[in-house]
Amino acid sequence: VTAHIDTAGFEARYRDEGDPWGYETSDYEREKYAATLAACGTGPFERALELGASIGVFSALLAPRCRSLETIDAAPTAVAAARGRLAGRSGVSVREGEIPSALRAGPYDLVVASEILYYLEPAALDATLDALRTRMAPGGRLVAVHWRPPGPERPFDADQVHARLMACEWLSPVFSGDHPEYRLDVLVRA
Ligand SMILES: C[S@@+](CC[C@H](N)C(=O)[O-])C[C@H]1O[C@@H](n2cnc3c(N)ncnc32)[C@H](O)[C@@H]1O
């Protein structure tokens, strides 16, 4: 029996609590989003992708820097909240779907993976990295951010996921944040 949270588990939490991780209210999230946005850079990005975008709080900050922003999340309740928040923003599309199978073809010049990759089971993480390799434009940026403490809900911890990214020969690390609570790395597609 695994304690890992799956996509149905995420959906149940959004249905019960609305904003289970305090994306709209917590100081941790506000600071993390500011650091993530700074790591993305000012853009403008031609075609950006945000993985596991949840209720769209970070998406709303990122959207002004993107000519086109696609977000994807598997939890319908979170997707509905993100659609409400992002309604009327030009160039933004909020999709319900599972990573990696529902990823579109790209090419993306920015991919943001914030607190999502360590929830993927090993085969899904492999397939996601494989998919990003073919979907990221040469010179495109991958901004990865993951909370450091390990937990039973996640198959990987932040260090394991970021080590996997660092080991991808098609990615070159260009920036590492230094924060006690989360890992933040920027890697560029060769
Ligand atoms: C902890 S939240 C992170 C939210 C946001 N990126 C942030 O950092 O504030 C993880 C999100 O990933 C979504 N998720 C988890 N596994 C997924 C999968 N395989 N495909 C799509 N979304 C997934 C969940 O529904 C949840 O909204």
Tab-separated table of C-alpha atoms and ligand atoms in Angstrom:
chain	number	residue	atom	x	y	z
A	1	VAL	CA	0.000	0.000	0.000
A	2	THR	CA	1.403	3.370	-0.956
A	3	ALA	CA	0.810	6.619	0.909
A	4	HIS	CA	1.561	8.629	-2.211
A	5	ILE	CA	-1.088	11.161	-3.120
A	6	ASP	CA	-2.494	10.507	-6.603
A	7	THR	CA	-4.515	12.793	-8.849
A	8	ALA	CA	-7.794	11.661	-7.236
A	9	GLY	CA	-6.275	12.503	-3.873
A	10	PHE	CA	-5.429	16.006	-5.059
A	11	GLU	CA	-8.934	16.485	-6.396
A	12	ALA	CA	-10.445	15.390	-3.071
A	13	ARG	CA	-8.291	17.923	-1.200
A	14	TYR	CA	-9.309	20.788	-3.518
A	15	ARG	CA	-12.977	19.826	-3.192
A	16	ASP	CA	-12.749	19.726	0.608
A	17	GLU	CA	-10.501	22.711	1.251
A	18	GLY	CA	-10.448	24.960	-1.838
A	19	ASP	CA	-6.867	26.137	-1.294
A	20	PRO	CA	-5.324	23.268	0.735
A	21	TRP	CA	-1.737	24.589	0.608
A	22	GLY	CA	-2.545	28.255	1.178
A	23	TYR	CA	-1.400	29.429	-2.252
A	24	GLU	CA	-3.425	32.607	-1.899
A	25	THR	CA	-2.440	33.407	1.660
A	26	SER	CA	0.847	31.919	2.878
A	27	ASP	CA	4.062	33.917	3.222
A	28	TYR	CA	6.036	30.858	2.092
A	29	GLU	CA	4.113	30.728	-1.190
A	30	ARG	CA	4.320	34.485	-1.761
A	31	GLU	CA	8.095	34.449	-1.309
A	32	LYS	CA	8.504	31.270	-3.378
A	33	TYR	CA	6.426	32.715	-6.216
A	34	ALA	CA	8.495	35.931	-6.218
A	35	ALA	CA	11.729	33.912	-6.393
A	36	THR	CA	10.279	31.658	-9.100
A	37	LEU	CA	9.168	34.629	-11.167
A	38	ALA	CA	12.602	36.231	-10.848
A	39	ALA	CA	14.184	32.935	-11.945
A	40	CYS	CA	11.922	32.830	-15.001
A	41	GLY	CA	13.119	36.265	-16.086
A	42	THR	CA	11.162	39.048	-17.679
A	43	GLY	CA	10.506	37.352	-21.019
A	44	PRO	CA	8.500	37.963	-22.996
A	45	PHE	CA	8.050	34.233	-23.530
A	46	GLU	CA	6.574	33.118	-26.813
A	47	ARG	CA	5.006	29.931	-25.491
A	48	ALA	CA	5.237	29.015	-21.820
A	49	LEU	CA	3.987	25.906	-20.012
A	50	GLU	CA	3.212	25.627	-16.310
A	51	LEU	CA	2.993	22.076	-14.986
A	52	GLY	CA	0.641	21.349	-12.073
A	53	ALA	CA	-0.637	24.919	-11.999
A	54	SER	CA	-3.253	24.228	-9.328
A	55	ILE	CA	-5.641	27.143	-8.730
A	56	GLY	CA	-3.575	29.496	-10.900
A	57	VAL	CA	-2.061	31.872	-8.329
A	58	PHE	CA	1.432	31.706	-9.842
A	59	SER	CA	-0.041	31.577	-13.370
A	60	ALA	CA	-1.592	35.013	-12.797
A	61	LEU	CA	1.843	36.417	-11.926
A	62	LEU	CA	3.532	34.760	-14.889
A	63	ALA	CA	0.926	35.513	-17.563
A	64	PRO	CA	1.968	39.166	-18.193
A	65	ARG	CA	5.441	37.907	-19.199
A	66	CYS	CA	4.085	35.441	-21.785
A	67	ARG	CA	2.614	35.928	-25.244
A	68	SER	CA	1.087	32.509	-24.702
A	69	LEU	CA	0.811	30.562	-21.437
A	70	GLU	CA	-0.571	27.036	-21.208
A	71	THR	CA	-1.254	25.567	-17.786
A	72	ILE	CA	-2.097	21.976	-16.992
A	73	ASP	CA	-3.396	20.280	-13.862
A	74	ALA	CA	-5.223	16.998	-13.332
A	75	ALA	CA	-7.591	18.182	-10.581
A	76	PRO	CA	-10.866	19.481	-12.075
A	77	THR	CA	-11.722	21.644	-9.053
A	78	ALA	CA	-8.325	23.362	-9.171
A	79	VAL	CA	-8.641	23.836	-12.936
A	80	ALA	CA	-12.060	25.462	-12.503
A	81	ALA	CA	-10.617	27.858	-9.905
A	82	ALA	CA	-7.677	28.694	-12.183
A	83	ARG	CA	-10.055	29.335	-15.091
A	84	GLY	CA	-12.005	31.769	-12.926
A	85	ARG	CA	-8.866	33.572	-11.794
A	86	LEU	CA	-7.406	33.802	-15.305
A	87	ALA	CA	-10.622	34.568	-17.201
A	88	GLY	CA	-10.156	37.342	-19.722
A	89	ARG	CA	-6.342	37.103	-19.774
A	90	SER	CA	-5.348	37.012	-23.415
A	91	GLY	CA	-3.075	34.193	-24.499
A	92	VAL	CA	-3.742	32.044	-21.408
A	93	SER	CA	-5.178	28.547	-21.710
A	94	VAL	CA	-5.940	26.460	-18.628
A	95	ARG	CA	-6.132	22.739	-19.302
A	96	GLU	CA	-7.318	19.794	-17.297
A	97	GLY	CA	-5.135	16.795	-17.965
A	98	GLU	CA	-2.590	14.390	-16.611
A	99	ILE	CA	1.155	14.796	-16.971
A	100	PRO	CA	2.813	13.373	-19.022
A	101	SER	CA	0.102	11.877	-21.273
A	102	ALA	CA	-1.820	15.116	-21.857
A	103	LEU	CA	1.184	17.306	-22.682
A	104	ARG	CA	0.946	19.135	-26.002
A	105	ALA	CA	3.719	19.307	-28.559
A	106	GLY	CA	5.179	22.746	-27.799
A	107	PRO	CA	7.741	24.036	-28.549
A	108	TYR	CA	8.017	25.872	-25.232
A	109	ASP	CA	10.608	28.529	-24.448
A	110	LEU	CA	9.694	28.389	-20.739
A	111	VAL	CA	8.528	25.467	-18.608
A	112	VAL	CA	7.745	25.974	-14.919
A	113	ALA	CA	7.602	22.908	-12.666
A	114	SER	CA	6.748	24.081	-9.165
A	115	GLU	CA	6.143	21.395	-6.545
A	116	ILE	CA	4.892	18.873	-9.090
A	117	LEU	CA	7.683	16.589	-10.340
A	118	TYR	CA	8.207	14.863	-6.972
A	119	TYR	CA	4.596	13.683	-6.968
A	120	LEU	CA	5.113	11.656	-10.159
A	121	GLU	CA	5.744	7.938	-9.858
A	122	PRO	CA	9.120	6.843	-11.299
A	123	ALA	CA	7.804	5.820	-14.747
A	124	ALA	CA	5.782	9.022	-15.062
A	125	LEU	CA	8.771	11.145	-14.040
A	126	ASP	CA	10.907	9.389	-16.678
A	127	ALA	CA	8.231	9.910	-19.319
A	128	THR	CA	7.768	13.549	-18.329
A	129	LEU	CA	11.478	14.324	-18.641
A	130	ASP	CA	11.506	12.526	-21.981
A	131	ALA	CA	8.513	14.567	-23.120
A	132	LEU	CA	10.102	17.853	-22.058
A	133	ARG	CA	13.246	17.005	-24.005
A	134	THR	CA	11.266	16.969	-27.231
A	135	ARG	CA	8.881	19.799	-26.315
A	136	MET	CA	11.339	22.445	-25.147
A	137	ALA	CA	12.746	24.840	-27.710
A	138	PRO	CA	16.543	25.096	-27.961
A	139	GLY	CA	17.565	27.752	-25.438
A	140	GLY	CA	14.266	27.336	-23.570
A	141	ARG	CA	14.315	27.600	-19.756
A	142	LEU	CA	13.115	25.017	-17.291
A	143	VAL	CA	12.433	26.548	-13.874
A	144	ALA	CA	12.060	23.836	-11.226
A	145	VAL	CA	11.091	24.551	-7.618
A	146	HIS	CA	10.429	21.925	-4.938
A	147	TRP	CA	9.934	22.075	-1.181
A	148	ARG	CA	12.870	20.386	0.549
A	149	PRO	CA	11.373	18.215	3.341
A	150	PRO	CA	10.653	14.637	2.220
A	151	GLY	CA	7.184	13.282	2.954
A	152	PRO	CA	5.218	10.042	2.590
A	153	GLU	CA	2.896	11.655	0.012
A	154	ARG	CA	5.736	11.969	-2.529
A	155	PRO	CA	7.735	9.222	-4.287
A	156	PHE	CA	10.758	11.561	-4.514
A	157	ASP	CA	12.175	14.401	-2.478
A	158	ALA	CA	13.366	17.703	-3.891
A	159	ASP	CA	17.041	16.726	-4.002
A	160	GLN	CA	16.278	13.516	-5.888
A	161	VAL	CA	14.182	15.322	-8.499
A	162	HIS	CA	16.710	18.093	-8.974
A	163	ALA	CA	19.535	15.554	-9.236
A	164	ARG	CA	17.573	13.914	-12.062
A	165	LEU	CA	17.277	17.258	-13.838
A	166	MET	CA	20.977	17.997	-13.356
A	167	ALA	CA	21.786	14.591	-14.884
A	168	CYS	CA	19.876	15.303	-18.115
A	169	GLU	CA	22.541	15.781	-20.753
A	170	TRP	CA	20.159	17.940	-22.814
A	171	LEU	CA	19.822	20.480	-19.978
A	172	SER	CA	22.487	22.911	-18.735
A	173	PRO	CA	22.091	24.351	-15.246
A	174	VAL	CA	22.379	28.155	-15.273
A	175	PHE	CA	21.131	29.181	-11.829
A	176	SER	CA	20.594	27.592	-8.428
A	177	GLY	CA	18.704	29.365	-5.683
A	178	ASP	CA	19.829	29.128	-2.084
A	179	HIS	CA	16.813	28.822	0.153
A	180	PRO	CA	16.488	26.651	3.256
A	181	GLU	CA	12.917	25.599	2.484
A	182	TYR	CA	12.962	24.825	-1.228
A	183	ARG	CA	15.241	23.876	-4.125
A	184	LEU	CA	15.131	26.204	-7.092
A	185	ASP	CA	17.086	25.505	-10.266
A	186	VAL	CA	17.032	26.986	-13.739
A	187	LEU	CA	18.238	24.792	-16.592
A	188	VAL	CA	18.455	25.641	-20.271
A	189	ARG	CA	17.605	23.271	-23.130
A	190	ALA	CA	20.698	22.670	-25.243
B	1	LIG	C1	1.477	20.819	-4.581
B	1	LIG	S1	0.556	21.378	-5.972
B	1	LIG	C2	1.641	22.638	-6.664
B	1	LIG	C3	0.898	23.830	-7.176
B	1	LIG	C4	1.709	24.955	-7.800
B	1	LIG	N1	2.500	24.502	-8.925
B	1	LIG	C5	2.575	25.649	-6.785
B	1	LIG	O1	3.782	25.388	-6.708
B	1	LIG	O2	2.048	26.463	-6.038
B	1	LIG	C6	0.728	20.056	-7.125
B	1	LIG	C7	-0.300	20.128	-8.245
B	1	LIG	O3	0.038	19.159	-9.227
B	1	LIG	C8	-1.143	18.533	-9.676
B	1	LIG	N2	-0.741	17.216	-10.176
B	1	LIG	C9	-0.196	16.193	-9.475
B	1	LIG	N3	0.095	15.156	-10.286
B	1	LIG	C10	-0.287	15.534	-11.533
B	1	LIG	C11	-0.240	14.907	-12.819
B	1	LIG	N4	0.274	13.688	-12.997
B	1	LIG	N5	-0.734	15.598	-13.889
B	1	LIG	C12	-1.225	16.853	-13.738
B	1	LIG	N6	-1.292	17.494	-12.562
B	1	LIG	C13	-0.828	16.848	-11.472
B	1	LIG	C14	-2.063	18.486	-8.488
B	1	LIG	O4	-3.414	18.395	-8.865
B	1	LIG	C15	-1.716	19.804	-7.788
B	1	LIG	O5	-2.573	20.846	-8.175
